[in-house]
Structures are given as structure tokens and as C-alpha cells.
Short mmCIF file of C-alpha atoms and ligand atoms in Angstrom, two decimals:
data_model
loop_
_atom_site.label_atom_id
_atom_site.label_comp_id
_atom_site.label_asym_id
_atom_site.label_seq_id
_atom_site.Cartn_x
_atom_site.Cartn_y
_atom_site.Cartn_z
CA UNK P 15 -1.64 25.09 2.67
CA UNK P 16 1.69 23.22 1.98
CA UNK P 17 1.22 20.23 0.42
CA UNK P 18 2.63 16.59 2.08
CA UNK P 19 2.58 13.69 0.20
CA UNK P 20 3.12 10.47 2.66
CA UNK P 21 4.23 7.06 0.59
CA UNK P 22 3.46 3.70 2.84
CA UNK P 23 3.89 0.16 2.59
CA UNK P 24 3.28 -3.28 4.97
CA UNK P 25 5.25 -1.67 7.57
CA UNK P 26 2.48 0.50 8.59
CA UNK P 27 0.13 -2.22 8.93
CA UNK P 28 1.93 -3.59 10.97
CA UNK P 29 1.18 -3.23 14.08
CA UNK P 30 -2.45 -3.73 12.86
CA UNK P 31 -1.56 -7.47 12.86
CA UNK P 32 -1.10 -7.77 9.08
CA UNK P 33 2.41 -8.91 8.32
CA UNK P 34 5.10 -7.14 6.53
CA UNK P 35 5.98 -9.51 3.19
CA UNK P 36 10.13 -8.98 3.83
CA UNK P 37 9.88 -9.48 6.44
CA UNK P 38 9.09 -13.14 6.49
CA UNK P 39 12.12 -14.03 4.33
CA UNK P 40 10.17 -13.09 1.22
CA UNK P 41 7.50 -14.98 2.04
CA UNK P 42 4.09 -13.53 1.96
CA UNK P 43 1.65 -15.30 5.02
CA UNK P 44 4.38 -18.59 3.67
CA UNK P 45 4.06 -18.30 0.25
CA UNK P 46 5.67 -17.99 -2.70
CA UNK P 47 4.52 -14.27 -4.25
CA UNK P 48 5.22 -16.55 -7.60
CA UNK P 49 2.28 -18.68 -6.52
CA UNK P 50 0.11 -16.51 -5.78
CA UNK P 51 0.67 -12.55 -7.23
CA UNK P 52 1.66 -13.48 -10.17
CA UNK P 53 -0.44 -13.65 -13.73
CA UNK P 54 1.07 -16.97 -14.69
CA UNK P 55 0.05 -18.06 -10.82
CA UNK P 56 -4.14 -17.28 -11.68
CA UNK P 57 -3.74 -18.93 -15.06
CA UNK P 58 -1.85 -22.13 -13.38
CA UNK P 59 -4.35 -22.37 -10.38
CA UNK P 60 -6.77 -20.03 -9.97
CA UNK P 61 -8.25 -21.58 -6.85
CA UNK P 62 -4.78 -21.32 -5.19
CA UNK P 63 -5.51 -17.69 -5.64
CA UNK P 64 -9.01 -16.84 -5.23
CA UNK P 65 -8.33 -18.44 -1.96
CA UNK P 66 -5.25 -16.63 -0.69
CA UNK P 67 -6.58 -13.39 -1.20
CA UNK P 68 -10.31 -14.37 0.20
CA UNK P 69 -7.97 -15.17 3.55
CA UNK P 70 -6.01 -12.07 3.24
CA UNK P 71 -9.16 -9.75 3.42
CA UNK P 72 -10.54 -11.96 5.87
CA UNK P 73 -7.41 -10.43 7.75
CA UNK P 74 -7.93 -6.99 6.60
CA UNK P 75 -11.57 -6.87 7.39
CA UNK P 76 -10.94 -8.00 11.71
CA UNK P 77 -8.16 -5.76 11.62
CA UNK P 78 -8.26 -1.62 12.83
CA UNK P 79 -6.12 0.90 11.63
CA UNK P 80 -3.20 1.63 14.50
CA UNK P 81 -1.69 5.08 16.48
CA UNK P 82 0.08 5.43 12.51
CA UNK P 83 -2.92 5.29 10.34
CA UNK P 84 -4.23 7.81 12.32
CA UNK P 85 -1.67 10.46 12.94
CA UNK P 86 -1.48 10.95 9.19
CA UNK P 87 -5.73 11.49 9.37
CA UNK P 88 -4.81 14.16 11.83
CA UNK P 89 -2.33 15.68 9.82
CA UNK P 90 -5.13 16.87 7.60
CA UNK P 91 -6.22 19.64 9.75
CA UNK P 92 -2.71 21.63 8.91
CA UNK P 93 -1.45 20.50 5.84
CA UNK P 94 -2.57 19.59 2.28
CA UNK P 95 -2.41 15.23 2.83
CA UNK P 96 -2.04 13.43 -0.03
CA UNK P 97 -1.28 8.95 0.66
CA UNK P 98 -0.08 7.61 -1.74
CA UNK P 99 0.23 3.52 0.08
CA UNK P 100 1.22 0.45 -1.66
CA UNK P 101 -1.22 -1.55 0.79
CA UNK P 102 -4.22 -3.19 -0.38
CA UNK P 103 -5.39 -3.01 2.82
CA UNK P 104 -8.69 -0.17 3.71
CA UNK P 105 -6.87 0.72 7.00
CA UNK P 106 -6.02 4.45 5.79
CA UNK P 107 -9.24 5.13 4.64
CA UNK P 108 -10.72 3.30 8.21
CA UNK P 109 -7.90 6.04 9.53
CA UNK P 110 -9.87 9.06 8.64
CA UNK P 111 -7.80 10.03 5.20
CA UNK P 112 -9.52 11.86 2.83
CA UNK P 113 -6.93 11.28 0.06
CA UNK P 114 -5.38 7.80 -0.62
CA UNK P 115 -4.09 6.51 -3.94
CA UNK P 116 -3.75 2.68 -4.12
CA UNK P 117 -0.52 1.99 -6.55
CA UNK P 118 -1.98 -1.11 -5.88
CA UNK P 119 -5.13 -1.25 -5.59
CA UNK P 120 -7.64 -2.75 -2.70
CA UNK P 121 -8.45 -6.13 -1.24
CA UNK P 122 -11.85 -4.73 -0.61
CA UNK P 123 -13.29 -4.60 -4.48
CA UNK P 124 -13.14 -7.47 -6.20
CA UNK P 125 -12.09 -6.95 -10.55
CA UNK P 126 -12.66 -8.54 -13.99
CA UNK P 127 -9.64 -11.20 -15.02
CA UNK P 128 -10.25 -9.83 -18.46
CA UNK P 129 -10.87 -6.12 -17.94
CA UNK P 130 -8.80 -4.55 -14.98
CA UNK P 131 -10.61 -1.27 -15.41
CA UNK P 132 -14.16 -3.00 -14.52
CA UNK P 133 -14.00 -3.63 -10.23
CA UNK P 134 -16.67 -3.99 -7.92
CA UNK P 135 -17.73 -3.80 -4.27
CA UNK P 136 -17.22 -6.98 -2.29
CA UNK P 137 -20.04 -8.13 -0.81
CA UNK P 138 -18.63 -9.67 2.67
CA UNK P 139 -15.02 -11.09 3.16
CA UNK P 140 -15.31 -13.95 -0.02
CA UNK P 141 -14.94 -14.02 -3.49
CA UNK P 142 -16.28 -17.34 -5.03
CA UNK P 143 -14.93 -19.04 -7.89
CA UNK P 144 -18.31 -19.02 -9.92
CA UNK P 145 -18.78 -15.39 -10.12
CA UNK P 146 -18.12 -13.00 -13.01
CA UNK P 147 -17.83 -9.59 -14.53
CA UNK P 148 -20.53 -8.18 -16.71
CA UNK P 149 -18.29 -9.36 -20.10
CA UNK P 150 -18.82 -13.03 -18.01
CA UNK P 151 -14.98 -13.31 -17.04
CA UNK P 152 -14.40 -14.66 -13.22
CA UNK P 153 -13.78 -12.21 -10.23
CA UNK P 154 -10.13 -11.56 -9.46
CA UNK P 155 -8.99 -9.51 -6.15
CA UNK P 156 -8.27 -5.89 -6.90
CA UNK P 157 -4.99 -6.04 -6.50
CA UNK P 158 -1.85 -4.85 -8.64
CA UNK P 159 0.59 -8.62 -9.46
CA UNK P 160 4.17 -8.59 -10.37
CA UNK P 161 4.48 -8.31 -14.11
CA UNK P 162 1.14 -5.73 -14.15
CA UNK P 163 0.96 -2.26 -14.85
CA UNK P 164 0.80 -0.07 -12.02
CA UNK P 165 -2.24 2.24 -13.51
CA UNK P 166 -1.70 4.70 -10.59
CA UNK P 167 2.02 5.80 -11.07
CA UNK P 168 1.96 8.56 -12.82
CA UNK P 169 -0.88 10.20 -10.62
CA UNK P 170 1.61 9.22 -7.86
CA UNK P 171 4.92 10.60 -9.77
CA UNK P 172 3.08 13.71 -10.58
CA UNK P 173 1.99 14.10 -6.68
CA UNK P 174 5.64 13.31 -5.68
CA UNK P 175 6.72 16.25 -7.72
CA UNK P 176 4.17 18.86 -6.11
CA UNK P 177 5.31 18.00 -2.66
CA UNK P 178 6.50 20.47 0.03
CA UNK P 179 7.06 17.89 2.68
CA UNK P 180 7.90 14.29 2.05
CA UNK P 181 6.77 11.19 4.56
CA UNK P 182 8.19 6.99 4.12
CA UNK P 183 6.25 4.68 6.28
CA UNK P 184 7.08 1.17 6.70
CA UNK P 185 8.88 0.55 3.26
CA UNK P 186 11.36 -1.54 2.29
CA UNK P 187 11.72 -0.26 -0.84
CA UNK P 188 12.37 -3.26 -2.58
CA UNK P 189 9.28 -3.53 -5.13
CA UNK P 190 9.36 -1.26 -8.48
CA UNK P 191 8.01 1.24 -9.67
CA UNK P 192 6.40 2.10 -6.41
CA UNK P 193 9.99 2.33 -4.98
CA UNK P 194 11.11 5.00 -7.53
CA UNK P 195 9.11 7.65 -6.20
CA UNK P 196 11.44 8.87 -3.97
CA UNK P 197 13.22 10.44 -7.22
CA UNK P 198 10.41 12.45 -8.04
CA UNK P 199 10.68 14.17 -5.07
CA UNK P 200 12.54 17.57 -5.56
CA UNK P 201 15.83 17.99 -3.82
CA UNK P 202 15.56 20.22 -1.33
CA UNK P 203 12.39 19.44 -0.07
CA UNK P 204 12.60 18.09 3.23
CA UNK P 205 11.86 14.22 3.49
CA UNK P 206 11.31 12.23 6.68
CA UNK P 207 11.51 7.71 6.77
CA UNK P 208 10.06 6.61 9.79
CA UNK P 209 10.91 3.08 9.72
CA UNK P 210 12.56 0.52 12.70
CA UNK P 211 14.99 -0.79 9.74
CA UNK P 212 16.29 2.08 7.54
CA UNK P 213 16.26 0.64 4.26
CA UNK P 214 19.43 1.48 2.04
CA UNK P 215 18.44 4.24 -0.35
CA UNK P 216 20.22 6.02 -3.47
CA UNK P 217 19.06 9.57 -1.92
CA UNK P 218 20.35 8.18 1.93
CA UNK P 219 21.69 10.95 3.11
CA UNK P 220 18.76 13.53 2.51
CA UNK P 221 16.60 11.80 4.56
CA UNK P 222 15.28 12.18 8.21
CA UNK P 223 15.32 9.13 9.63
CA UNK P 224 13.00 8.08 12.55
CA UNK P 225 14.06 4.85 13.27
CA UNK P 226 10.92 3.74 15.15
CA UNK P 227 8.23 1.75 14.94
CA UNK P 228 5.11 3.17 13.03
CA UNK P 229 3.02 4.12 15.61
CA UNK P 230 5.59 5.51 18.09
CA UNK P 231 7.53 7.24 15.22
CA UNK P 232 4.61 8.50 12.90
CA UNK P 233 2.18 10.38 15.87
CA UNK P 234 5.55 11.85 17.14
CA UNK P 235 6.42 13.28 13.67
CA UNK P 236 2.85 14.49 13.17
CA UNK P 237 2.93 16.06 16.49
CA UNK P 238 6.07 18.31 15.84
CA UNK P 239 4.47 18.73 12.48
CA UNK P 240 1.18 20.32 13.91
CA UNK P 241 3.26 22.79 15.85
CA UNK P 242 5.90 24.10 12.79
CA UNK P 243 4.86 26.05 10.05
P1 NAD Q 1 8.06 -4.92 2.60
O1 NAD Q 1 7.25 -6.09 3.17
O2 NAD Q 1 9.02 -4.90 1.59
O3 NAD Q 1 8.85 -4.07 3.88
C1 NAD Q 1 8.21 -3.68 4.97
C2 NAD Q 1 8.90 -2.48 5.79
O4 NAD Q 1 8.11 -2.29 7.00
C3 NAD Q 1 10.34 -2.68 5.84
O5 NAD Q 1 11.74 -1.99 5.68
C4 NAD Q 1 10.59 -2.86 7.60
O6 NAD Q 1 11.54 -2.69 8.53
C5 NAD Q 1 9.17 -2.25 7.88
N1 NAD Q 1 8.08 -2.34 9.27
C6 NAD Q 1 8.56 -3.68 9.80
N2 NAD Q 1 7.33 -3.33 10.77
C7 NAD Q 1 7.22 -2.13 10.82
C8 NAD Q 1 6.54 -1.17 11.90
N3 NAD Q 1 6.04 -1.87 13.29
N4 NAD Q 1 6.34 0.21 11.47
C9 NAD Q 1 7.70 0.76 10.42
N5 NAD Q 1 7.97 0.24 9.76
C10 NAD Q 1 8.04 -1.54 10.11
O7 NAD Q 1 6.92 -3.71 2.50
P2 NAD Q 1 6.32 -2.77 1.22
O8 NAD Q 1 7.88 -1.88 0.77
O9 NAD Q 1 4.98 -2.32 0.88
O10 NAD Q 1 6.38 -4.29 -0.08
C11 NAD Q 1 5.21 -5.05 -0.11
C12 NAD Q 1 5.12 -5.84 -0.75
O11 NAD Q 1 3.66 -6.97 -0.83
C13 NAD Q 1 3.62 -4.47 -1.31
O12 NAD Q 1 4.06 -4.25 -2.98
C14 NAD Q 1 1.89 -4.63 -1.00
O13 NAD Q 1 1.14 -4.96 -2.27
C15 NAD Q 1 2.03 -5.67 -0.54
N6 NAD Q 1 1.65 -6.21 0.81
C16 NAD Q 1 0.76 -5.43 1.48
C17 NAD Q 1 0.37 -5.41 3.16
C18 NAD Q 1 -0.79 -4.82 3.20
O14 NAD Q 1 -1.52 -4.31 2.53
N7 NAD Q 1 -1.11 -4.90 4.65
C19 NAD Q 1 0.34 -6.58 4.07
C20 NAD Q 1 2.20 -7.22 3.30
C21 NAD Q 1 2.49 -7.26 1.76
#
């Protein structure tokens, strides 16, 4: 079975009602990233950060996968597909994809503020300020903040190295190290990009560009890949 690696960003979930971040002038739901998505922000004002992610979790739980998530799951009928997502939502899983690598964590789990390897399911939408991990440290959202390590990056790079086909959907490729993954895809491997606003890439010319929204471009590409070999 041919291997397909798919790298997704916030754009694939935009039509599920979850806002992207660059499309709104570098703000995330009206917040500066430095105020809500860094270890410094958590040290400065943990309640603000906890509330921010509780709200994002509430939105994620209310959102539904869209045609692009479902189409990528259907691709498994014929290919060995691994999704590498920068998204912290669980819409790929709920859309039916079986292999999903979350580069930046997943908001539906909590994490120890002392040891990032300790993660837990969350009961409902909220992490309360007095909830602690088994070490007695406060629980926070299981997401990778700016300035933190990205533990899954090596796994993701390996998946890109082994791909027979690569698809990028809805990412401005402005966030590193995720953006660097494109460089691990071997030369000569067909590469597609689906985005209504194609980002600048240093390998731009080697990409087949589908300048469409995810719900239009991804199902069309998947239909084409399911009838060819
Ligand atoms: P980004 O916001 O930097 O870029 C979004 C990209 O999606 C842009 O290139 C834009 O043109 C494209 N886009 C917008 N609407 C689209 C649509 N309907 N179909 C396809 N593409 C569309 O996103 P990023 O590159 O993923 O980086 C943002 C970071 O913020 C990520 O690391 C992520 O962890 C976090 N984030 C996550 C979510 C989520 O989990 N749903 C939402 C916002 C931000």
C-alpha cells in the first residue's frame, strides 16, 4: 500500500467553525499569542490561560468534522494514510482517520504543569484551577506552547521521509518546527497543497497547487487519488 503523509493546519478546521490564527491578524480569538500560549503567560496569569483554553475546548466539543476531515478518512480505503496535524482539535479522529499525530497536543486532554508526559482525559469541557496531577502540580491543557519542545517532531519527520505522496492542507507554514517538515519529503514525491491562499514555500514550484477551501479541494483531490494508483 502506498503511504500518504498529510500535514494539516488550522485552515482545515475553519469551515467547522474553529477560527484560524493568521487569518485574524496574528490574533487567536482576539488574544495575543504571548498572553495565552507561552510558558511565561502561564506563570504570569494562569487563570487567564486556563480560561482561554477552556473556551477553546468548549468550541472544539461543539464543532463537527467537515467534508475535508471525512474525505481524508476515506483515503484509507486505498492508501496507508498518516495525518500529522498542528491542530489541537480532535476533528480528524472524529472524522474517522485512524492514524493521527498531534504535533501541538490535543485540547481534549489535560497535562501536568510539572511533567508534560503526564496527560489525562478531561471530564467535560473545563479544567478547574484547583485540579492537580499525580505529582500535586496544577493541570493545564495538553497543548504545546510557543517556546516549548515539540516531542512528536521526530516521529513526524520520519513519516514525511517515508511518504510516497504528500498533502498539505490549511497551514500558513509560519510555525516552526512544523513548517520544516516539508523539507523531509523526498525529492520526486508528488506534493499537493490545498489552501485558498497558497503560502510562500521555498519548494513552491514542486507543489501541485489546489487553490480552494478545504471542503472543496480535499474531497476533489481524494476522489482523484481513489481512482488512480
Ligand atoms: P494559520 O492560522 O497560521 O494559517 C491558516 C491557513 O489556513 C492559512 O494559510 C489560510 O489561508 C488557510 N485557510 C483558511 N481558511 C481555509 C479553508 N477554509 N480551507 C483551507 N485552508 C484555509 O494556521 P497554522 O499554520 O495551523 O498555525 C497556527 C497554529 O495555531 C497551529 O500551530 C495550531 O496549533 C494553532 N491553532 C489551532 C487551531 C485548531 O486546532 N483548530 C485553530 C487555530 C490555531
